[in-house]
Amino acid sequence: MSSPYAAQLSRIPVTRHEAPAAGGTTAYWTYGPEDADTTIIAVHGFRGEHHGLEPVFAQLPNVRFIAPDLPGFGETAPLPGRRHDLDAYVDWLADFARVAPGAIILGHSFGSIVASAAVARGLQTPRLILVNPIGAPALEGPRGFMTRLAIFYYWAGAHLPARVGTWLLRSRVIVRIMSITMAKTRDPALRRFIHNQHDTYFSRFADRAQLHDAFVTSVSHDVRESAARITVPTLLVAAQKDDITPIEKERELVRMFPDARLVEIADVGHLIHYETPEPAARAIREFLALP
């Protein structure tokens, strides 16, 4: 299915690369000019991969984005000999970031947990950007019951016989339910695009055990754990209809940072990167004082 942002993306050079990181090899893509004044390393969310953030990249053609697939997702294999907990993902990001020393760090959703923890633990960056940040424990949100069901779902997928567990985790019906739940737009064309993106990329995980570990990590941590130790200027781009972190919790979260600002986007939920990339990019442009 053609992306609504295809024309914009076609004007941006894209190249694939690989780099060693945390004992494994990370596949990553660069978007934009190699000689750009601004470079951003973008960390995607749970079950996603680098394609998900392309609509945001498309709005900022003069920025160089470095978009890796996280370990165990997309074209990046799991980290060898590691449980995929928060420490593993933080170690990975700190090591991977050597491909662009001094780059700005951006994290979306689960990526916001990884990015904020890495910066809090010493990853050097001039600024931090968090899109749809996970600003409260998953079990405390309005979808707490759904989170408990998801915990059982990923546990069952990891512990059932391999054929059944893999079928369950890659079920197109369940992926579609997740997609419908998160999408808030009433634009039928945009909804079809979102569902197609999830159908195409949401099941590109390496194996059941790694996926379970990553999910447990995503619901066991949030950005609040790291906020007070992040001293660099930070931008939070949050959705007013986010079911995972209510906007009231995002307003509390921003006050936990020594230096942060919050931009709220109306009429969107946890899919800012698909539904409202233009205002998200505008917030990033203003935060970074880009032309």
mmCIF file of C-alpha atoms in Angstrom:
data_model
loop_
_atom_site.group_PDB
_atom_site.id
_atom_site.type_symbol
_atom_site.label_atom_id
_atom_site.label_comp_id
_atom_site.label_asym_id
_atom_site.label_seq_id
_atom_site.Cartn_x
_atom_site.Cartn_y
_atom_site.Cartn_z
ATOM 1 C CA MET A 1 0.000 0.000 0.000
ATOM 2 C CA SER A 2 1.315 3.435 -0.927
ATOM 3 C CA SER A 3 2.258 5.641 1.998
ATOM 4 C CA PRO A 4 0.535 9.039 2.314
ATOM 5 C CA TYR A 5 4.047 10.333 2.843
ATOM 6 C CA ALA A 6 5.594 8.562 -0.161
ATOM 7 C CA ALA A 7 6.112 11.715 -2.233
ATOM 8 C CA GLN A 8 7.977 13.419 0.608
ATOM 9 C CA LEU A 9 10.043 10.324 1.344
ATOM 10 C CA SER A 10 11.009 9.941 -2.324
ATOM 11 C CA ARG A 11 12.933 13.221 -2.092
ATOM 12 C CA ILE A 12 15.043 12.014 0.830
ATOM 13 C CA PRO A 13 18.118 9.832 0.233
ATOM 14 C CA VAL A 14 18.012 6.566 2.207
ATOM 15 C CA THR A 15 20.904 4.147 2.681
ATOM 16 C CA ARG A 16 21.202 0.897 4.629
ATOM 17 C CA HIS A 17 24.172 0.145 6.879
ATOM 18 C CA GLU A 18 25.311 -2.266 9.566
ATOM 19 C CA ALA A 19 27.326 -1.598 12.703
ATOM 20 C CA PRO A 20 28.626 -3.713 15.589
ATOM 21 C CA ALA A 21 26.868 -2.971 18.877
ATOM 22 C CA ALA A 22 26.765 -4.796 22.219
ATOM 23 C CA GLY A 23 28.243 -7.963 20.775
ATOM 24 C CA GLY A 24 25.829 -8.156 17.846
ATOM 25 C CA THR A 25 25.307 -6.488 14.493
ATOM 26 C CA THR A 26 22.721 -3.735 14.114
ATOM 27 C CA ALA A 27 21.035 -2.944 10.827
ATOM 28 C CA TYR A 28 20.285 0.733 10.428
ATOM 29 C CA TRP A 29 19.203 3.246 7.813
ATOM 30 C CA THR A 30 20.164 6.865 7.278
ATOM 31 C CA TYR A 31 17.588 9.320 5.961
ATOM 32 C CA GLY A 32 18.534 12.742 4.684
ATOM 33 C CA PRO A 33 21.779 14.422 3.648
ATOM 34 C CA GLU A 34 25.018 12.994 5.013
ATOM 35 C CA ASP A 35 26.349 16.526 5.548
ATOM 36 C CA ALA A 36 23.298 17.759 7.496
ATOM 37 C CA ASP A 37 23.978 20.096 10.395
ATOM 38 C CA THR A 38 21.653 18.067 12.627
ATOM 39 C CA THR A 39 21.783 14.312 13.215
ATOM 40 C CA ILE A 40 19.139 12.419 15.199
ATOM 41 C CA ILE A 41 19.315 8.766 16.241
ATOM 42 C CA ALA A 42 15.715 7.533 16.317
ATOM 43 C CA VAL A 43 14.749 4.550 18.497
ATOM 44 C CA HIS A 44 11.464 2.902 17.513
ATOM 45 C CA GLY A 45 8.801 1.293 19.697
ATOM 46 C CA PHE A 46 7.927 -2.245 20.751
ATOM 47 C CA ARG A 47 7.227 -4.682 17.898
ATOM 48 C CA GLY A 48 7.977 -1.938 15.409
ATOM 49 C CA GLU A 49 11.081 -1.301 13.349
ATOM 50 C CA HIS A 50 12.709 1.608 11.567
ATOM 51 C CA HIS A 51 9.945 2.081 8.969
ATOM 52 C CA GLY A 52 7.469 3.280 11.593
ATOM 53 C CA LEU A 53 9.092 6.662 12.090
ATOM 54 C CA GLU A 54 9.453 7.447 8.381
ATOM 55 C CA PRO A 55 6.451 9.821 8.308
ATOM 56 C CA VAL A 56 8.250 12.043 10.838
ATOM 57 C CA PHE A 57 11.513 11.839 8.893
ATOM 58 C CA ALA A 58 9.626 12.920 5.786
ATOM 59 C CA GLN A 59 8.676 16.225 7.425
ATOM 60 C CA LEU A 60 12.305 17.127 8.215
ATOM 61 C CA PRO A 61 14.204 16.576 4.940
ATOM 62 C CA ASN A 62 17.232 18.616 5.987
ATOM 63 C CA VAL A 63 17.878 16.522 9.092
ATOM 64 C CA ARG A 64 19.997 13.383 9.010
ATOM 65 C CA PHE A 65 18.122 10.604 10.795
ATOM 66 C CA ILE A 66 19.826 7.380 11.813
ATOM 67 C CA ALA A 67 17.153 4.727 12.320
ATOM 68 C CA PRO A 68 18.239 1.317 13.630
ATOM 69 C CA ASP A 69 16.137 -1.792 14.035
ATOM 70 C CA LEU A 70 16.313 -2.655 17.728
ATOM 71 C CA PRO A 71 17.891 -6.001 18.634
ATOM 72 C CA GLY A 72 15.444 -8.787 17.902
ATOM 73 C CA PHE A 73 13.272 -6.725 15.552
ATOM 74 C CA GLY A 74 13.307 -6.131 11.813
ATOM 75 C CA GLU A 75 16.701 -6.956 10.335
ATOM 76 C CA THR A 76 18.672 -6.835 13.591
ATOM 77 C CA ALA A 77 19.301 -10.174 15.284
ATOM 78 C CA PRO A 78 18.941 -10.587 19.058
ATOM 79 C CA LEU A 79 21.943 -9.732 21.190
ATOM 80 C CA PRO A 80 24.009 -12.887 21.656
ATOM 81 C CA GLY A 81 24.010 -14.323 25.152
ATOM 82 C CA ARG A 82 21.837 -11.570 26.618
ATOM 83 C CA ARG A 83 18.374 -11.467 28.100
ATOM 84 C CA HIS A 84 16.592 -8.583 26.399
ATOM 85 C CA ASP A 85 15.928 -6.520 29.501
ATOM 86 C CA LEU A 86 16.368 -2.787 29.951
ATOM 87 C CA ASP A 87 20.070 -3.103 30.772
ATOM 88 C CA ALA A 88 20.655 -4.940 27.496
ATOM 89 C CA TYR A 89 18.811 -2.346 25.423
ATOM 90 C CA VAL A 90 20.585 0.526 27.185
ATOM 91 C CA ASP A 91 23.982 -1.107 26.617
ATOM 92 C CA TRP A 92 23.052 -1.625 22.994
ATOM 93 C CA LEU A 93 22.017 2.005 22.432
ATOM 94 C CA ALA A 94 25.090 3.395 24.185
ATOM 95 C CA ASP A 95 27.298 1.251 21.954
ATOM 96 C CA PHE A 96 25.335 1.846 18.763
ATOM 97 C CA ALA A 97 25.376 5.619 19.261
ATOM 98 C CA ARG A 98 29.093 5.539 18.457
ATOM 99 C CA VAL A 99 28.094 5.624 14.776
ATOM 100 C CA ALA A 100 27.246 9.309 15.300
ATOM 101 C CA PRO A 101 28.907 10.767 18.403
ATOM 102 C CA GLY A 102 27.043 13.773 19.732
ATOM 103 C CA ALA A 103 23.816 13.019 17.891
ATOM 104 C CA ILE A 104 20.467 14.022 19.330
ATOM 105 C CA ILE A 105 18.577 11.021 20.689
ATOM 106 C CA LEU A 106 14.897 10.427 19.913
ATOM 107 C CA GLY A 107 12.775 7.630 21.325
ATOM 108 C CA HIS A 108 9.204 6.663 20.497
ATOM 109 C CA SER A 109 7.022 4.672 22.939
ATOM 110 C CA PHE A 110 9.183 1.766 24.177
ATOM 111 C CA GLY A 111 12.067 3.623 22.569
ATOM 112 C CA SER A 112 11.377 6.490 24.984
ATOM 113 C CA ILE A 113 12.116 4.151 27.901
ATOM 114 C CA VAL A 114 15.358 2.941 26.321
ATOM 115 C CA ALA A 115 16.494 6.403 25.211
ATOM 116 C CA SER A 116 15.773 8.117 28.529
ATOM 117 C CA ALA A 117 17.447 5.353 30.538
ATOM 118 C CA ALA A 118 20.531 5.473 28.309
ATOM 119 C CA VAL A 119 20.858 9.253 28.635
ATOM 120 C CA ALA A 120 20.281 9.074 32.399
ATOM 121 C CA ARG A 121 23.099 6.511 32.618
ATOM 122 C CA GLY A 122 25.592 8.622 30.733
ATOM 123 C CA LEU A 123 24.952 8.505 26.988
ATOM 124 C CA GLN A 124 26.162 11.872 25.749
ATOM 125 C CA THR A 125 23.683 13.871 23.696
ATOM 126 C CA PRO A 126 22.979 17.588 23.423
ATOM 127 C CA ARG A 127 19.198 17.082 23.514
ATOM 128 C CA LEU A 128 16.618 14.368 24.022
ATOM 129 C CA ILE A 129 13.277 13.977 22.216
ATOM 130 C CA LEU A 130 10.561 11.612 23.442
ATOM 131 C CA VAL A 131 7.505 10.948 21.262
ATOM 132 C CA ASN A 132 4.518 9.238 22.916
ATOM 133 C CA PRO A 133 6.682 8.777 26.018
ATOM 134 C CA ILE A 134 5.717 6.021 28.418
ATOM 135 C CA GLY A 135 5.125 8.267 31.396
ATOM 136 C CA ALA A 136 3.385 5.940 33.841
ATOM 137 C CA PRO A 137 3.361 2.226 34.725
ATOM 138 C CA ALA A 138 1.411 0.317 32.094
ATOM 139 C CA LEU A 139 -0.733 -1.451 34.669
ATOM 140 C CA GLU A 140 -1.954 1.870 36.072
ATOM 141 C CA GLY A 141 -3.274 3.367 32.831
ATOM 142 C CA PRO A 142 -6.816 3.307 31.483
ATOM 143 C CA ARG A 143 -5.885 0.137 29.631
ATOM 144 C CA GLY A 144 -4.535 -1.648 32.713
ATOM 145 C CA PHE A 145 -6.845 -4.617 32.180
ATOM 146 C CA MET A 146 -5.764 -4.875 28.545
ATOM 147 C CA THR A 147 -2.145 -4.780 29.676
ATOM 148 C CA ARG A 148 -2.782 -7.753 31.952
ATOM 149 C CA LEU A 149 -4.307 -9.619 29.030
ATOM 150 C CA ALA A 150 -1.273 -8.723 26.930
ATOM 151 C CA ILE A 151 1.060 -10.049 29.633
ATOM 152 C CA PHE A 152 -0.762 -13.386 29.481
ATOM 153 C CA TYR A 153 -0.732 -13.300 25.673
ATOM 154 C CA TYR A 154 3.042 -12.878 25.454
ATOM 155 C CA TRP A 155 3.621 -15.419 28.219
ATOM 156 C CA ALA A 156 1.464 -17.963 26.404
ATOM 157 C CA GLY A 157 3.187 -17.220 23.101
ATOM 158 C CA ALA A 158 6.564 -17.912 24.692
ATOM 159 C CA HIS A 159 5.546 -21.082 26.561
ATOM 160 C CA LEU A 160 3.150 -22.893 24.243
ATOM 161 C CA PRO A 161 4.577 -25.440 21.777
ATOM 162 C CA ALA A 162 6.630 -23.589 19.185
ATOM 163 C CA ARG A 163 4.215 -23.926 16.277
ATOM 164 C CA VAL A 164 1.184 -22.815 18.284
ATOM 165 C CA GLY A 165 3.044 -20.062 20.155
ATOM 166 C CA THR A 166 4.501 -18.584 16.991
ATOM 167 C CA TRP A 167 1.095 -18.667 15.267
ATOM 168 C CA LEU A 168 -0.453 -16.885 18.244
ATOM 169 C CA LEU A 169 2.171 -14.151 18.353
ATOM 170 C CA ARG A 170 1.978 -13.562 14.602
ATOM 171 C CA SER A 171 -1.798 -13.799 14.386
ATOM 172 C CA ARG A 172 -3.061 -11.230 11.892
ATOM 173 C CA VAL A 173 -6.337 -11.013 13.794
ATOM 174 C CA ILE A 174 -4.625 -9.994 17.040
ATOM 175 C CA VAL A 175 -2.302 -7.599 15.215
ATOM 176 C CA ARG A 176 -5.352 -5.988 13.617
ATOM 177 C CA ILE A 177 -7.098 -5.664 16.988
ATOM 178 C CA MET A 178 -3.990 -3.906 18.359
ATOM 179 C CA SER A 179 -3.944 -1.606 15.344
ATOM 180 C CA ILE A 180 -7.641 -0.730 15.559
ATOM 181 C CA THR A 181 -7.314 -0.041 19.282
ATOM 182 C CA MET A 182 -4.433 2.401 18.837
ATOM 183 C CA ALA A 183 -5.643 4.270 15.739
ATOM 184 C CA LYS A 184 -7.779 7.349 16.427
ATOM 185 C CA THR A 185 -8.032 8.894 12.973
ATOM 186 C CA ARG A 186 -11.360 8.744 11.134
ATOM 187 C CA ASP A 187 -9.670 9.078 7.752
ATOM 188 C CA PRO A 188 -10.313 5.687 6.096
ATOM 189 C CA ALA A 189 -7.269 5.929 3.825
ATOM 190 C CA LEU A 190 -4.978 6.718 6.739
ATOM 191 C CA ARG A 191 -6.496 3.892 8.795
ATOM 192 C CA ARG A 192 -5.842 1.454 5.938
ATOM 193 C CA PHE A 193 -2.242 2.643 5.769
ATOM 194 C CA ILE A 194 -1.766 2.196 9.534
ATOM 195 C CA HIS A 195 -3.248 -1.301 9.471
ATOM 196 C CA ASN A 196 -1.068 -2.206 6.497
ATOM 197 C CA GLN A 197 2.027 -0.964 8.318
ATOM 198 C CA HIS A 198 1.219 -3.100 11.342
ATOM 199 C CA ASP A 199 0.357 -6.121 9.174
ATOM 200 C CA THR A 200 3.659 -5.744 7.341
ATOM 201 C CA TYR A 201 6.081 -4.952 10.151
ATOM 202 C CA PHE A 202 4.544 -5.862 13.521
ATOM 203 C CA SER A 203 5.511 -9.534 13.301
ATOM 204 C CA ARG A 204 9.117 -9.100 12.246
ATOM 205 C CA PHE A 205 10.530 -10.242 15.572
ATOM 206 C CA ALA A 206 13.337 -12.763 15.872
ATOM 207 C CA ASP A 207 11.920 -15.340 18.261
ATOM 208 C CA ARG A 208 9.322 -15.880 20.959
ATOM 209 C CA ALA A 209 11.645 -15.666 23.971
ATOM 210 C CA GLN A 210 13.194 -12.378 22.839
ATOM 211 C CA LEU A 211 9.759 -10.895 22.136
ATOM 212 C CA HIS A 212 8.510 -11.906 25.583
ATOM 213 C CA ASP A 213 11.586 -10.409 27.266
ATOM 214 C CA ALA A 214 11.141 -7.153 25.359
ATOM 215 C CA PHE A 215 7.464 -6.960 26.254
ATOM 216 C CA VAL A 216 8.132 -7.564 29.944
ATOM 217 C CA THR A 217 10.748 -4.806 29.770
ATOM 218 C CA SER A 218 8.279 -2.440 28.111
ATOM 219 C CA VAL A 219 5.641 -2.849 30.830
ATOM 220 C CA SER A 220 8.060 -3.022 33.770
ATOM 221 C CA HIS A 221 9.670 0.379 33.235
ATOM 222 C CA ASP A 222 8.718 3.918 32.297
ATOM 223 C CA VAL A 223 10.396 7.268 31.692
ATOM 224 C CA ARG A 224 9.731 8.474 35.239
ATOM 225 C CA GLU A 225 12.581 6.258 36.477
ATOM 226 C CA SER A 226 15.101 8.293 34.498
ATOM 227 C CA ALA A 227 13.623 11.800 34.297
ATOM 228 C CA ALA A 228 15.292 13.409 37.321
ATOM 229 C CA ARG A 229 18.771 12.297 36.156
ATOM 230 C CA ILE A 230 18.466 13.751 32.652
ATOM 231 C CA THR A 231 20.042 17.181 32.603
ATOM 232 C CA VAL A 232 19.992 17.920 28.868
ATOM 233 C CA PRO A 233 17.065 19.883 27.382
ATOM 234 C CA THR A 234 14.259 17.440 26.668
ATOM 235 C CA LEU A 235 11.166 17.594 24.477
ATOM 236 C CA LEU A 236 8.094 15.490 25.195
ATOM 237 C CA VAL A 237 5.617 15.160 22.319
ATOM 238 C CA ALA A 238 2.480 13.621 23.793
ATOM 239 C CA ALA A 239 -1.007 12.745 22.560
ATOM 240 C CA GLN A 240 -4.131 13.921 24.299
ATOM 241 C CA LYS A 241 -5.933 10.637 23.510
ATOM 242 C CA ASP A 242 -3.122 8.226 24.313
ATOM 243 C CA ASP A 243 -4.558 5.114 25.972
ATOM 244 C CA ILE A 244 -1.169 3.921 27.190
ATOM 245 C CA THR A 245 -0.125 7.075 29.066
ATOM 246 C CA PRO A 246 -2.957 9.518 29.793
ATOM 247 C CA ILE A 247 -2.133 13.133 29.053
ATOM 248 C CA GLU A 248 -2.509 13.988 32.756
ATOM 249 C CA LYS A 249 0.424 11.674 33.472
ATOM 250 C CA GLU A 250 2.488 13.315 30.734
ATOM 251 C CA ARG A 251 1.852 16.691 32.382
ATOM 252 C CA GLU A 252 3.185 15.244 35.624
ATOM 253 C CA LEU A 253 6.130 13.633 33.838
ATOM 254 C CA VAL A 254 7.429 16.841 32.275
ATOM 255 C CA ARG A 255 7.788 18.377 35.730
ATOM 256 C CA MET A 256 10.113 15.550 36.797
ATOM 257 C CA PHE A 257 12.824 16.672 34.363
ATOM 258 C CA PRO A 258 15.248 19.449 35.312
ATOM 259 C CA ASP A 259 14.825 21.000 31.848
ATOM 260 C CA ALA A 260 11.919 19.834 29.706
ATOM 261 C CA ARG A 261 8.986 21.084 27.709
ATOM 262 C CA LEU A 262 5.775 19.316 26.719
ATOM 263 C CA VAL A 263 3.970 19.675 23.406
ATOM 264 C CA GLU A 264 0.474 18.177 23.339
ATOM 265 C CA ILE A 265 -1.171 17.024 20.127
ATOM 266 C CA ALA A 266 -4.952 16.801 20.057
ATOM 267 C CA ASP A 267 -7.155 14.143 18.462
ATOM 268 C CA VAL A 268 -4.460 11.466 18.329
ATOM 269 C CA GLY A 269 -3.446 8.529 20.495
ATOM 270 C CA HIS A 270 -0.339 6.361 20.606
ATOM 271 C CA LEU A 271 0.346 6.678 16.877
ATOM 272 C CA ILE A 272 1.604 10.254 16.599
ATOM 273 C CA HIS A 273 4.246 9.050 14.138
ATOM 274 C CA TYR A 274 1.566 7.783 11.714
ATOM 275 C CA GLU A 275 -1.383 10.099 12.299
ATOM 276 C CA THR A 276 0.120 13.500 13.111
ATOM 277 C CA PRO A 277 3.755 13.543 11.964
ATOM 278 C CA GLU A 278 3.475 17.164 10.795
ATOM 279 C CA PRO A 279 2.812 18.748 14.228
ATOM 280 C CA ALA A 280 5.321 16.358 15.792
ATOM 281 C CA ALA A 281 7.962 17.488 13.302
ATOM 282 C CA ARG A 282 7.009 21.115 13.885
ATOM 283 C CA ALA A 283 7.577 20.653 17.624
ATOM 284 C CA ILE A 284 10.964 19.072 16.915
ATOM 285 C CA ARG A 285 11.912 21.871 14.518
ATOM 286 C CA GLU A 286 11.064 24.534 17.090
ATOM 287 C CA PHE A 287 12.822 22.672 19.884
ATOM 288 C CA LEU A 288 16.008 22.369 17.850
ATOM 289 C CA ALA A 289 15.669 25.845 16.337
ATOM 290 C CA LEU A 290 15.854 24.430 12.835
ATOM 291 C CA PRO A 291 15.170 26.636 9.813
#
